[in-house]
PDB file of C-alpha atoms and ligand atoms in Angstrom:
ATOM      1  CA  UNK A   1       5.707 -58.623 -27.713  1.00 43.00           C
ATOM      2  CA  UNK A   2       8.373 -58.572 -25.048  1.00 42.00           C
ATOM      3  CA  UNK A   3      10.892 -57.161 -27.622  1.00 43.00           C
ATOM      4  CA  UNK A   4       8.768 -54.258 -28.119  1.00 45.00           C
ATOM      5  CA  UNK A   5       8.370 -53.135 -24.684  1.00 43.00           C
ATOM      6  CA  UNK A   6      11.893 -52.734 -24.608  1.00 43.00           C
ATOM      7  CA  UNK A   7      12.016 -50.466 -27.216  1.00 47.00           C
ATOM      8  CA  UNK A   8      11.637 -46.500 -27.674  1.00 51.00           C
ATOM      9  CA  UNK A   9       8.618 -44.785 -29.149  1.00 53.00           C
ATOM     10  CA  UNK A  10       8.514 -44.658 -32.767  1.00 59.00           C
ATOM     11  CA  UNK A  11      11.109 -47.786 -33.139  1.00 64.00           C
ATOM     12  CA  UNK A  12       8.261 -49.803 -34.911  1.00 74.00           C
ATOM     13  CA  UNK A  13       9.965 -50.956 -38.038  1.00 81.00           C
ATOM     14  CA  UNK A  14       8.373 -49.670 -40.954  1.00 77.00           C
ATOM     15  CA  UNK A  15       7.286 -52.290 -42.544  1.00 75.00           C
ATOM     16  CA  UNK A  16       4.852 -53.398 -39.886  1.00 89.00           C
ATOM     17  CA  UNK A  17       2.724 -51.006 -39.993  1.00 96.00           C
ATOM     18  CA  UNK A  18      -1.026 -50.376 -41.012  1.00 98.00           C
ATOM     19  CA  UNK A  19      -1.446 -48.407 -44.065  1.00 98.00           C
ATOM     20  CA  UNK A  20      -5.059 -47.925 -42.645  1.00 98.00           C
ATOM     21  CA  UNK A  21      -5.480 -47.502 -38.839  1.00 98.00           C
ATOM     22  CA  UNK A  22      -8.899 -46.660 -36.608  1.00 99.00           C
ATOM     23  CA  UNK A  23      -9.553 -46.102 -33.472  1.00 99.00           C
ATOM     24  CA  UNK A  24     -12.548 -45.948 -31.164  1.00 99.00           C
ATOM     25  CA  UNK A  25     -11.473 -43.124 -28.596  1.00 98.00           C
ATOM     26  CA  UNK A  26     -13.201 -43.823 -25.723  1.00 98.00           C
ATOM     27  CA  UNK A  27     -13.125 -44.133 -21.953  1.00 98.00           C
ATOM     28  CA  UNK A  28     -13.080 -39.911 -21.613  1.00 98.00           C
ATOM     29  CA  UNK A  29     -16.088 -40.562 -18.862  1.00 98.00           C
ATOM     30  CA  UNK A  30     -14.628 -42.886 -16.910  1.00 98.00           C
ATOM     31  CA  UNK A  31     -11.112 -40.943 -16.835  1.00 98.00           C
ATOM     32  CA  UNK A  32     -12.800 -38.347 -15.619  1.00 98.00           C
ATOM     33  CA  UNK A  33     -14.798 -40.426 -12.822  1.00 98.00           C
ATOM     34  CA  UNK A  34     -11.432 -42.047 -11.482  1.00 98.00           C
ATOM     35  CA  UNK A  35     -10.016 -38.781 -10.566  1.00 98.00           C
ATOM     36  CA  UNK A  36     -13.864 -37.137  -9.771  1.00 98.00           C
ATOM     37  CA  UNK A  37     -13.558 -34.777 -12.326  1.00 98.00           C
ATOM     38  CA  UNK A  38     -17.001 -34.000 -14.625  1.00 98.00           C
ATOM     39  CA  UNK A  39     -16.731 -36.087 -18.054  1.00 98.00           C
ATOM     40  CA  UNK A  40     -15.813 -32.611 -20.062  1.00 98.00           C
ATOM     41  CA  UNK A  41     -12.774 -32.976 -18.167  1.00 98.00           C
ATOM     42  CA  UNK A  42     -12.530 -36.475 -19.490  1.00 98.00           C
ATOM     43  CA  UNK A  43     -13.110 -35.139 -23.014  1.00 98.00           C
ATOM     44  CA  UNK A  44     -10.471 -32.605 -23.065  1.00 98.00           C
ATOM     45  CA  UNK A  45      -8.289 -34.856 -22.039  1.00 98.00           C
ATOM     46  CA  UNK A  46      -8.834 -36.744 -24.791  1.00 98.00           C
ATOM     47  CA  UNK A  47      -8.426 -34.413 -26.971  1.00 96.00           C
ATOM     48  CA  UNK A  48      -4.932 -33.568 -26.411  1.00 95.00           C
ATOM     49  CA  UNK A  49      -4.051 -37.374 -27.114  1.00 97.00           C
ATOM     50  CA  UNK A  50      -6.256 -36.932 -30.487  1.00 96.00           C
ATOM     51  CA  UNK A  51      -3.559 -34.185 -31.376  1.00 94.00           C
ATOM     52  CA  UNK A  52      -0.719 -36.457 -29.560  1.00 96.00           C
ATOM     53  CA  UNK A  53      -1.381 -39.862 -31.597  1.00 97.00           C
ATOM     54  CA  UNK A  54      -2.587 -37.867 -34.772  1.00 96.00           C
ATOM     55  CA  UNK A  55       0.816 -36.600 -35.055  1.00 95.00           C
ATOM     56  CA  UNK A  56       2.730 -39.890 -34.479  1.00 97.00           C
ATOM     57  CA  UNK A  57       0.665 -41.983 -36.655  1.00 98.00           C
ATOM     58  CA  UNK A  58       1.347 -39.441 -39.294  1.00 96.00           C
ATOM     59  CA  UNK A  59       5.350 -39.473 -38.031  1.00 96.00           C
ATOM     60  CA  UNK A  60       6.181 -43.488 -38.196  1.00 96.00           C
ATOM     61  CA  UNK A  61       4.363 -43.686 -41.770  1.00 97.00           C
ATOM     62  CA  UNK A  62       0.706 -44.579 -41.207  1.00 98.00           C
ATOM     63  CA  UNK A  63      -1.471 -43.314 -43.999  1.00 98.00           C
ATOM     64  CA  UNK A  64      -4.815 -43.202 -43.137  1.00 98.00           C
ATOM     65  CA  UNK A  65      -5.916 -42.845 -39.791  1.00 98.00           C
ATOM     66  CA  UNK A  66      -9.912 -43.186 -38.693  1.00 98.00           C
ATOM     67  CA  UNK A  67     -10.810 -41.554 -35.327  1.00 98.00           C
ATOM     68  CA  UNK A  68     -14.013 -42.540 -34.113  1.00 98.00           C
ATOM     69  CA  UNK A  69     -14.788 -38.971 -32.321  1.00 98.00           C
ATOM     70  CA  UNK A  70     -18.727 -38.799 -32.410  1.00 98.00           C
ATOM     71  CA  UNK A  71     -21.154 -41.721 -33.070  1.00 98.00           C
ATOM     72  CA  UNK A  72     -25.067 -41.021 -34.378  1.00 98.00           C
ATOM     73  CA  UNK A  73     -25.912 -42.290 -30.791  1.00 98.00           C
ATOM     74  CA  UNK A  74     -23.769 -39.988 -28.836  1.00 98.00           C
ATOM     75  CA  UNK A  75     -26.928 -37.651 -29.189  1.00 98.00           C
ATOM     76  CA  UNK A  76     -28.347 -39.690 -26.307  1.00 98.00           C
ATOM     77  CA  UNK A  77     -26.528 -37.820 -24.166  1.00 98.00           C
ATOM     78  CA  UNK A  78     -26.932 -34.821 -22.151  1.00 98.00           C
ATOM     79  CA  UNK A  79     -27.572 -31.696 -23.646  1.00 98.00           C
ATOM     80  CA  UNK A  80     -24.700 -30.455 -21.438  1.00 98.00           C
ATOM     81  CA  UNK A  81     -22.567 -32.747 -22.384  1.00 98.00           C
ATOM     82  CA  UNK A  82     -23.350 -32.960 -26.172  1.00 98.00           C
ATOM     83  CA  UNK A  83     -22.586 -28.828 -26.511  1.00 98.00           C
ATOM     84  CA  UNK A  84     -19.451 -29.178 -24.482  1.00 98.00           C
ATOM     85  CA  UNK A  85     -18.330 -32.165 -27.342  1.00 98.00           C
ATOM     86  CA  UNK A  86     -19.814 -29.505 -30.118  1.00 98.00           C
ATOM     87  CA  UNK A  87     -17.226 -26.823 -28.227  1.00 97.00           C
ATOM     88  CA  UNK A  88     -14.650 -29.057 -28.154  1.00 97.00           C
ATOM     89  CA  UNK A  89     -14.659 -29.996 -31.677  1.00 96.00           C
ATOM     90  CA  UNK A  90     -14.410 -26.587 -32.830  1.00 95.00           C
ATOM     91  CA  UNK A  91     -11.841 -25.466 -30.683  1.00 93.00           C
ATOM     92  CA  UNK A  92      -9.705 -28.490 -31.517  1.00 90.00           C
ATOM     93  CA  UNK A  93     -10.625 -28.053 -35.287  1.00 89.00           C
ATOM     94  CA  UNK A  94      -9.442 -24.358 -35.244  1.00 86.00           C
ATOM     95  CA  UNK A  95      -6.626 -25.174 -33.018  1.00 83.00           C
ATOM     96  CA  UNK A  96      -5.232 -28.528 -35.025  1.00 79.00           C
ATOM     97  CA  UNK A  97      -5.653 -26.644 -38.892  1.00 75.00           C
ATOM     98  CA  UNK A  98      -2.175 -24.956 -38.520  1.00 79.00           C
ATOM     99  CA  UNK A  99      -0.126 -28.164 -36.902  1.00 87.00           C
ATOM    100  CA  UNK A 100      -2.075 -30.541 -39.543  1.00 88.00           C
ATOM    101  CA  UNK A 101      -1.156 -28.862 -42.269  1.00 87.00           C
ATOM    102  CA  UNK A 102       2.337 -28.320 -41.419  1.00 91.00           C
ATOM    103  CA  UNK A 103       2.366 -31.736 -41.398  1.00 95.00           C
ATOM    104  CA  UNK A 104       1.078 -32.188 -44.817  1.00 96.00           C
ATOM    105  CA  UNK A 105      -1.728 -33.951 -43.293  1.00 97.00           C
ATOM    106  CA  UNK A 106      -5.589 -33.984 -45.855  1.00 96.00           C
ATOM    107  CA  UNK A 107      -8.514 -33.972 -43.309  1.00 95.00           C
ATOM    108  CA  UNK A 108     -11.451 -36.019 -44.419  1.00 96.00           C
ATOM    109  CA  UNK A 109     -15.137 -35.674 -42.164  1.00 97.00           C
ATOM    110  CA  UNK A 110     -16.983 -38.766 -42.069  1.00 98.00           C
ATOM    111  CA  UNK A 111     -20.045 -38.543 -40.933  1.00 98.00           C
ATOM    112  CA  UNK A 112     -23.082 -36.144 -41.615  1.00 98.00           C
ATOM    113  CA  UNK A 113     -22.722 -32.492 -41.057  1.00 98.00           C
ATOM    114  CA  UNK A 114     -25.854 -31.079 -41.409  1.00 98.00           C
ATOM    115  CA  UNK A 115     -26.383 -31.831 -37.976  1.00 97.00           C
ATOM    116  CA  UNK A 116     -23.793 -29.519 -36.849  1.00 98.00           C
ATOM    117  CA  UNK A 117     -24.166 -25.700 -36.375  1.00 97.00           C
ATOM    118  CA  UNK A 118     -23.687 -23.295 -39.049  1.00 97.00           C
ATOM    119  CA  UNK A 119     -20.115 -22.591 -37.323  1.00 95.00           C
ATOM    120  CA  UNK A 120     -18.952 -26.060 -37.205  1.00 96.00           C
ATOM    121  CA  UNK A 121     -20.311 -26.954 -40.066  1.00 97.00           C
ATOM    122  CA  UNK A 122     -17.755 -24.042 -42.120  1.00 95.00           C
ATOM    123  CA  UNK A 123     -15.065 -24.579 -40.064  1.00 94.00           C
ATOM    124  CA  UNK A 124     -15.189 -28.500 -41.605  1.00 95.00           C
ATOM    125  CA  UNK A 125     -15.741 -27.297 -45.034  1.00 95.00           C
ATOM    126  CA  UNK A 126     -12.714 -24.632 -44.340  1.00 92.00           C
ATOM    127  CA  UNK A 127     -10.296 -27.867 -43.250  1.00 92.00           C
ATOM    128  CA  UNK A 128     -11.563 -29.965 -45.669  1.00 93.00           C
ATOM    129  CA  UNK A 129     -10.523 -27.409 -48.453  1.00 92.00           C
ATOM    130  CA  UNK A 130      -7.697 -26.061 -46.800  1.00 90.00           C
ATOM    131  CA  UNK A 131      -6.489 -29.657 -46.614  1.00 91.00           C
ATOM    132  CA  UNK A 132      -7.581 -30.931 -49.982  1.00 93.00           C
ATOM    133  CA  UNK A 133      -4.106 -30.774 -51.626  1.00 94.00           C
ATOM    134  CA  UNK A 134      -2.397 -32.320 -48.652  1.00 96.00           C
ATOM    135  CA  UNK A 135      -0.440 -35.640 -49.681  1.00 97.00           C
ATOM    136  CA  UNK A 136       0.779 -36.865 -46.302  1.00 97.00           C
ATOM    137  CA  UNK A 137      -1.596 -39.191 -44.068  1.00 98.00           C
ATOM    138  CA  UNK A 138      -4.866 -38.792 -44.395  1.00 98.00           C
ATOM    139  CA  UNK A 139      -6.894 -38.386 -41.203  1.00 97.00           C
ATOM    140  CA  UNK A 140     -10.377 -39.043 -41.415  1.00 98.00           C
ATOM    141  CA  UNK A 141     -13.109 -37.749 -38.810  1.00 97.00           C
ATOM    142  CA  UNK A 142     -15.735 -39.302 -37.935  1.00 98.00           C
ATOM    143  CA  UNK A 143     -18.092 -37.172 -36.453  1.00 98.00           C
ATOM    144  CA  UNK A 144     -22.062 -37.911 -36.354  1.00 98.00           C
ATOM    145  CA  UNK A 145     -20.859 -40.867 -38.136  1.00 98.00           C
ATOM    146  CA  UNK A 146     -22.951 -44.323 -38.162  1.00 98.00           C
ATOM    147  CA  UNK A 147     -21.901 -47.416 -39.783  1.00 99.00           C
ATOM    148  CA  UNK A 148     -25.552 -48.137 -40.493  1.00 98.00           C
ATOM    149  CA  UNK A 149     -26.180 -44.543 -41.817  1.00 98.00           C
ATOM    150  CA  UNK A 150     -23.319 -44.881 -43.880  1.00 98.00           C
ATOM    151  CA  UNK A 151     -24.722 -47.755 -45.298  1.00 98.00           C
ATOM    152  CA  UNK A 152     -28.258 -46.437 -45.954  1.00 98.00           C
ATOM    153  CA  UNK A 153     -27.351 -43.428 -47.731  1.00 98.00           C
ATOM    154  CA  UNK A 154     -25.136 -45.234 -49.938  1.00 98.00           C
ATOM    155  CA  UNK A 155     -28.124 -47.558 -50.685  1.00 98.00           C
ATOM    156  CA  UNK A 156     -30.047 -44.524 -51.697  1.00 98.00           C
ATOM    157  CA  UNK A 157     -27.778 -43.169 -53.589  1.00 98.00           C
ATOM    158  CA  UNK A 158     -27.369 -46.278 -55.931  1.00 98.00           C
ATOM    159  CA  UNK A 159     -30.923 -46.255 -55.914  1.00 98.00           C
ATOM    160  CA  UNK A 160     -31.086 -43.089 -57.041  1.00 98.00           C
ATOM    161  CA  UNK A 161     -28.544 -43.648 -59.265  1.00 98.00           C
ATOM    162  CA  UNK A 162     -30.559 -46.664 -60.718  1.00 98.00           C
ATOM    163  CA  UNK A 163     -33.391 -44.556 -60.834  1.00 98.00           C
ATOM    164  CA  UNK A 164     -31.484 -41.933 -62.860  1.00 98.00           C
ATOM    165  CA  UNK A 165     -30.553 -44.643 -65.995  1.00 97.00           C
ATOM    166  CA  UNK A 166     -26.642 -43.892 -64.551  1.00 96.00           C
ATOM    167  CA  UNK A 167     -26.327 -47.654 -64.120  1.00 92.00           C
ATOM    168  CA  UNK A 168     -28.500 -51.066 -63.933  1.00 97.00           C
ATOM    169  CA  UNK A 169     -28.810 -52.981 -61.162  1.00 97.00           C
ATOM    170  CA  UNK A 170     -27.164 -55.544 -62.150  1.00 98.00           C
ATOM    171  CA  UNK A 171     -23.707 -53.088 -62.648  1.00 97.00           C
ATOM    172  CA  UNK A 172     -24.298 -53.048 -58.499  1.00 98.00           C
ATOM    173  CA  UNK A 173     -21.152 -55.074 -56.546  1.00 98.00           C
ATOM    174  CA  UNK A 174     -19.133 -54.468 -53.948  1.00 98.00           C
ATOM    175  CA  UNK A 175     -16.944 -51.694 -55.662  1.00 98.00           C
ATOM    176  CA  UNK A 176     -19.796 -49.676 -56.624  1.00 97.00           C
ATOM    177  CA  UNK A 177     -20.915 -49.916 -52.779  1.00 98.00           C
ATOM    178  CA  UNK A 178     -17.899 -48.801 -51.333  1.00 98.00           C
ATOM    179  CA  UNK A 179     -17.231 -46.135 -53.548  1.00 98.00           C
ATOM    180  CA  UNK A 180     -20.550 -44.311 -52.145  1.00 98.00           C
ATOM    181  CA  UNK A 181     -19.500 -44.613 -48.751  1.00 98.00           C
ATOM    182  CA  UNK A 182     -17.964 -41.870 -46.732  1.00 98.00           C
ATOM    183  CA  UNK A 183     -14.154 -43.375 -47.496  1.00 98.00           C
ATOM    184  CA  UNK A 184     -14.563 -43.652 -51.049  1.00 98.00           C
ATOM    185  CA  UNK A 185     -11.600 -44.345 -52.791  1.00 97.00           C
ATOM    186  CA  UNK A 186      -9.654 -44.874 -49.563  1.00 98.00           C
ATOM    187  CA  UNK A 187      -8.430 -48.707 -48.432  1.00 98.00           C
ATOM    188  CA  UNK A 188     -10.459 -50.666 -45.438  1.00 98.00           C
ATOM    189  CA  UNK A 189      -8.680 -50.168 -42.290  1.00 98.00           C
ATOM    190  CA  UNK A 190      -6.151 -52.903 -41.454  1.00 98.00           C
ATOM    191  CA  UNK A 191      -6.280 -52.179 -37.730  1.00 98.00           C
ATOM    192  CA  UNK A 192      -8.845 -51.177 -35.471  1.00 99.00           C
ATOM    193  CA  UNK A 193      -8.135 -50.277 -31.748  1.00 99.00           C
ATOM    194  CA  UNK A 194     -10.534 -50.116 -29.013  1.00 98.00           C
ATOM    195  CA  UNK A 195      -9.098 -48.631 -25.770  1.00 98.00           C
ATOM    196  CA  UNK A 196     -11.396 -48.346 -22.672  1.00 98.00           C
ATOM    197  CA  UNK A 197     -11.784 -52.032 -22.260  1.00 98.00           C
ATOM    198  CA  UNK A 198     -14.705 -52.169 -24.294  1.00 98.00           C
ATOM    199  CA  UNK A 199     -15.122 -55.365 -26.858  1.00 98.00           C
ATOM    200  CA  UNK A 200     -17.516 -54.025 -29.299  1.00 98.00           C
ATOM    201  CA  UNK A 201     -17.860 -51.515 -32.699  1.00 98.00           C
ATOM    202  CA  UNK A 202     -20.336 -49.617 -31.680  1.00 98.00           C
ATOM    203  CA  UNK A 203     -21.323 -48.920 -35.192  1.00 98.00           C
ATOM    204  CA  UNK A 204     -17.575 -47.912 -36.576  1.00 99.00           C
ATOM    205  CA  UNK A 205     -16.856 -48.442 -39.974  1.00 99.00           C
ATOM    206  CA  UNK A 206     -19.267 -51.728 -40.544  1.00 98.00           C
ATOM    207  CA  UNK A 207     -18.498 -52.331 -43.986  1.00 98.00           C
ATOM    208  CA  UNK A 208     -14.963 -51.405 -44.097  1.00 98.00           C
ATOM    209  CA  UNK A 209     -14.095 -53.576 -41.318  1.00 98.00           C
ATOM    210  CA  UNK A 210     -14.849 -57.076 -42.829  1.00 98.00           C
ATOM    211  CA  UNK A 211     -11.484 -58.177 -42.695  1.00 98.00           C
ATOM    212  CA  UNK A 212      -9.980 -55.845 -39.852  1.00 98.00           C
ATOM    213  CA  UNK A 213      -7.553 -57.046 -37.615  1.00 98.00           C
ATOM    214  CA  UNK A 214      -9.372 -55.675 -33.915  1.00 98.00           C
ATOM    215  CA  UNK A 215      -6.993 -55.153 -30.792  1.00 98.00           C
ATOM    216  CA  UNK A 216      -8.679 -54.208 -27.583  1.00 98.00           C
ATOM    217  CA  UNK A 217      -7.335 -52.165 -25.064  1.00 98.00           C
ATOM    218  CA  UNK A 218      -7.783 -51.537 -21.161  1.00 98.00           C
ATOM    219  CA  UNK A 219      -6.189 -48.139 -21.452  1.00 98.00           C
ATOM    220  CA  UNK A 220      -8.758 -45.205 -21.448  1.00 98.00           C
ATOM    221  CA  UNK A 221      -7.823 -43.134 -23.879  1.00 98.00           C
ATOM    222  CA  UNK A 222      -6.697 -39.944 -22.155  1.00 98.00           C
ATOM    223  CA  UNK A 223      -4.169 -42.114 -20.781  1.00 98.00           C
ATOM    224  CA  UNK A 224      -3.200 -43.733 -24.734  1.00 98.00           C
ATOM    225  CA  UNK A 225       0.254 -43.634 -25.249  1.00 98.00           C
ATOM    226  CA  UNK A 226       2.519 -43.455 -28.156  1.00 98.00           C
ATOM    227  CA  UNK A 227       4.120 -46.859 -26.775  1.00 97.00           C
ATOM    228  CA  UNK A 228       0.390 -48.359 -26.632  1.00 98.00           C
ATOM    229  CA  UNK A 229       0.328 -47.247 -30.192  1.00 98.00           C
ATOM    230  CA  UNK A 230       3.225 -49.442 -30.655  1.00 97.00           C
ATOM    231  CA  UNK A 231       1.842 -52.233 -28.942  1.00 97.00           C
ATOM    232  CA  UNK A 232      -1.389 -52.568 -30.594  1.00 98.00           C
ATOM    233  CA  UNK A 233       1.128 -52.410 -33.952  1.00 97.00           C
ATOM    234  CA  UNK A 234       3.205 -55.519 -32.572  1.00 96.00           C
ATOM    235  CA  UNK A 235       0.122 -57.251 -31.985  1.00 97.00           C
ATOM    236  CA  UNK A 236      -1.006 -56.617 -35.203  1.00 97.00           C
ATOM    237  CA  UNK A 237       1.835 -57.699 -37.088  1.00 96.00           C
ATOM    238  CA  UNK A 238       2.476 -60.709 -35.285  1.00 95.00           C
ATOM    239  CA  UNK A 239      -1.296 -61.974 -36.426  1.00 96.00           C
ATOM    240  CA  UNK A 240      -2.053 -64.176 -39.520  1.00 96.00           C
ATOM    241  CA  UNK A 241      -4.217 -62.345 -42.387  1.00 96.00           C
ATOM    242  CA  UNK A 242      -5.664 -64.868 -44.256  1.00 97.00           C
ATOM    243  CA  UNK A 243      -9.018 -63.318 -45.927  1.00 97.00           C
ATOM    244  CA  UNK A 244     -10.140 -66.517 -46.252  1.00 97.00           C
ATOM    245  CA  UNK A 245      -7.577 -68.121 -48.010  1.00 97.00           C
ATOM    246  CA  UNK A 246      -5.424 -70.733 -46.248  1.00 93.00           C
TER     247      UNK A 246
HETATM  248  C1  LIG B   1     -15.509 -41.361 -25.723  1.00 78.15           C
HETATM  249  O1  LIG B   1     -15.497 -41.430 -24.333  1.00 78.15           O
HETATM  250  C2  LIG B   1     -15.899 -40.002 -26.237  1.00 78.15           C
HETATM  251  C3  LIG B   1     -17.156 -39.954 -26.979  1.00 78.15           C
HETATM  252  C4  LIG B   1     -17.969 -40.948 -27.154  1.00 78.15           C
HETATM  253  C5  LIG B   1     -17.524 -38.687 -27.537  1.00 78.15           C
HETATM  254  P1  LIG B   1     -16.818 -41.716 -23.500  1.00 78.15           P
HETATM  255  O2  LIG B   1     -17.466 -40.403 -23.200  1.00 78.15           O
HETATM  256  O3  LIG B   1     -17.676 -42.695 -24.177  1.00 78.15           O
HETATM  257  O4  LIG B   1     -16.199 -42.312 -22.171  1.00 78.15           O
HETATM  258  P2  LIG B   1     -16.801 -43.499 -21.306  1.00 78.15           P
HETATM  259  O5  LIG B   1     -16.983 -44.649 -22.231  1.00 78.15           O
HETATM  260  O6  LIG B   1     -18.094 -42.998 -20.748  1.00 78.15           O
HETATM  261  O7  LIG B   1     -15.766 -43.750 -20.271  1.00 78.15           O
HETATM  262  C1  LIG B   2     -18.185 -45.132 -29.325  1.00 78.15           C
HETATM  263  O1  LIG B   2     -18.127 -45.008 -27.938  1.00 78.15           O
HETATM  264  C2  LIG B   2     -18.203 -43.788 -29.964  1.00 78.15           C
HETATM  265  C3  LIG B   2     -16.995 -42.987 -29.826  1.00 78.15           C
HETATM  266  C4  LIG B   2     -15.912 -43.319 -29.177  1.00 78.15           C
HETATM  267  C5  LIG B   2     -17.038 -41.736 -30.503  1.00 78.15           C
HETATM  268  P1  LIG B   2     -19.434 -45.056 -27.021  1.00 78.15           P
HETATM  269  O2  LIG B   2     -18.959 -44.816 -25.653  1.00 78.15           O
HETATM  270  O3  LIG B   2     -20.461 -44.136 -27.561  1.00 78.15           O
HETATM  271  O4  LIG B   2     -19.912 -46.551 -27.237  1.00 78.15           O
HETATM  272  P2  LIG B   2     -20.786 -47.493 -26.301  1.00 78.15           P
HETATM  273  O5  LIG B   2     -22.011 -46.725 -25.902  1.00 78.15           O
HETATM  274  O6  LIG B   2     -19.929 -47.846 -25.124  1.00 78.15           O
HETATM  275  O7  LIG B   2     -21.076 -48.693 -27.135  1.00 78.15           O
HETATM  276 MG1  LIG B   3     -17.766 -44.732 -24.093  1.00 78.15          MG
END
C-alpha cells in the first residue's frame, strides 16, 4: 500500500477499481462527541462527505455506489434525532438533484418508503424519475433499508408470484431471488467499506454481499477522505477473489 500513499487523489489506476462499491457511513455520533458537539452536528457533517465521495466515486469510474444512510433499526433512536436525519435527507435530496444530474448520475432508493412523510416520500419519487435516464454511476440509497426486510418481501413476492400461476416453485433459484430484491438487475457489490471502526454489517446488503471483499476502517466518516477512498481501493485490489474456486 505504501505506493499509494504517495500518490494524489484520484491516481487509482482504472483498472482496479470496483464496478460495485458500498459503504456503511457511520461514526456521525461519535464525531460529534470528540469535539462536544450534539450528534446532528455529526450528521451534517456527514453529509457533506456523502456529496464529497458521491462525486469522486462517480469521477475515477465506479459504477454503482451503495450508501448505507438509514438502517430499519435506526428508528430506535430518539425522536429528536430521527426527525433531524428525516430533515437532513430532504435537504440533501433537494440540494444534491442538480449536482447529480449534472453528473449524469441515476439515483436508485433502497429501502421502504412508505415510512417516510408524504414530502420525502415525492421528493424520492421526483429523483428517482428525474434520474431514470441517467447513464453514468448509479448511486443507490439505502434508506429504511434492512437486509432481512429485503429478503422477506422478496420471499413474498415469489410467493405471491407462485400463488398467481406466474411461475412454479421449482422455476425458484438464485436469479429469480435476486431479481426481487431492491438492486434488481444491478451486480453484488465488490467492495464494502466500514469506517468508524466498527467490524460488523449491521444488516447491509445480506444477500448481495456473499462474496464481498469487506475493508474496515478507523476513520469516522465525517472525517472520510478521497485518499481513504483510495486506500480501501488498494486494499481491495491487492486481495485474492477466489469464489470458491482455487
Ligand atoms: C451513522 O452514524 C449515521 C446513521 C446511522 C444514520 P452514527 O449516528 O451511527 O454514528 P455513531 O456510530 O453513533 O458514531
Ligand atoms: C449502520 O450503522 C447503519 C448506517 C450507517 C446507516 P449503525 O450505527 O446503525 O450500526 P450499529 O448499531 O453500530 O450496528
Ligand atoms: Mg453508528
Amino acid at each position: 500500500m505504501n505506493w499509494l500513499k504517495k500518490q494524489k487523489c484520484g491516481s487509482v489506476p482504472v483498472k482496479q477499481v470496483p464496478a460495485h462499491i458500498g459503504i456503511i457511513m457511520d461514526g456521525n455520533g461519535r464525531w460529534a462527541k470528540k469535539r462536544g458537539l450534539p450528534r446532528s452536528a455529526g450528521h451534517s457533517a456527514g453529509a457533506e462527505t456523502f456529496k464529497k465521495i458521491v462525486r469522486y466515486c462517480s469521477k475515477i469510474g465506479v459504477k454503482h455506489l451503495t450508501v448505507y444512510a438509514f438502517s430499519t433499526e435506526n428508528w430506535k433512536r430518539p425522536a429528536a434525532e430521527v426527525t433531524f436525519l428525516m430533515g437532513l435527507f430532504e435537504q440533501y435530496l433537494n440540494d444534491a438533484l442538480k449536482d447529480f444530474e449534472q453528473r449524469n448520475i441515476r439515483v436508485v432508493f433502497l429501502g421502504d418508503k412508505s415510512a417516510f412523510s408524504p414530502n420525502l416520500q415525492r421528493l424520492i419519487a421526483d429523483i428517482e424519475q428525474a434520474s431514470q435516464s441517467k447513464t453514468g454511476m448509479v448511486l443507490n440509497v439505502a434508506m429504511n433499508y434492512g437486509g432481512r426486510s429485503e429478503i422477506i418481501r422478496a420471499a413474498k413476492a415469489i410467493a405471491s408470484d407462485v400463488k398467481d400461476g406466474k411461475f412454479s416453485v421449482d422455476a425458484i433459484d438464485e436469479k429469480v431471488f435476486a431479481n426481487k430484491l431492491y438492486t434488481a438487475g444491478q451486480p453484488d457489490p465488490d467492495l464494502i467499506i466500514r469506517p468508524s471502526g466498527e467490524k460488523r454489517l449491521s444488516n447491509f446488503l445480506l444477500w448481495q454481499s456473499a462474496y464481498t471483499e469487506f475493508v474496515f476502517m478507523n476513520v469516522l466518516w465525517p472525517d472520510f477522505s478521497e485518499k481513504d477512498l483510495d486506500l480501501a481501493i488498494a486494499e481491495y485490489a491487492a486481495r485474492n477473489r477466489r469464489f470458491g474456486g482455487v
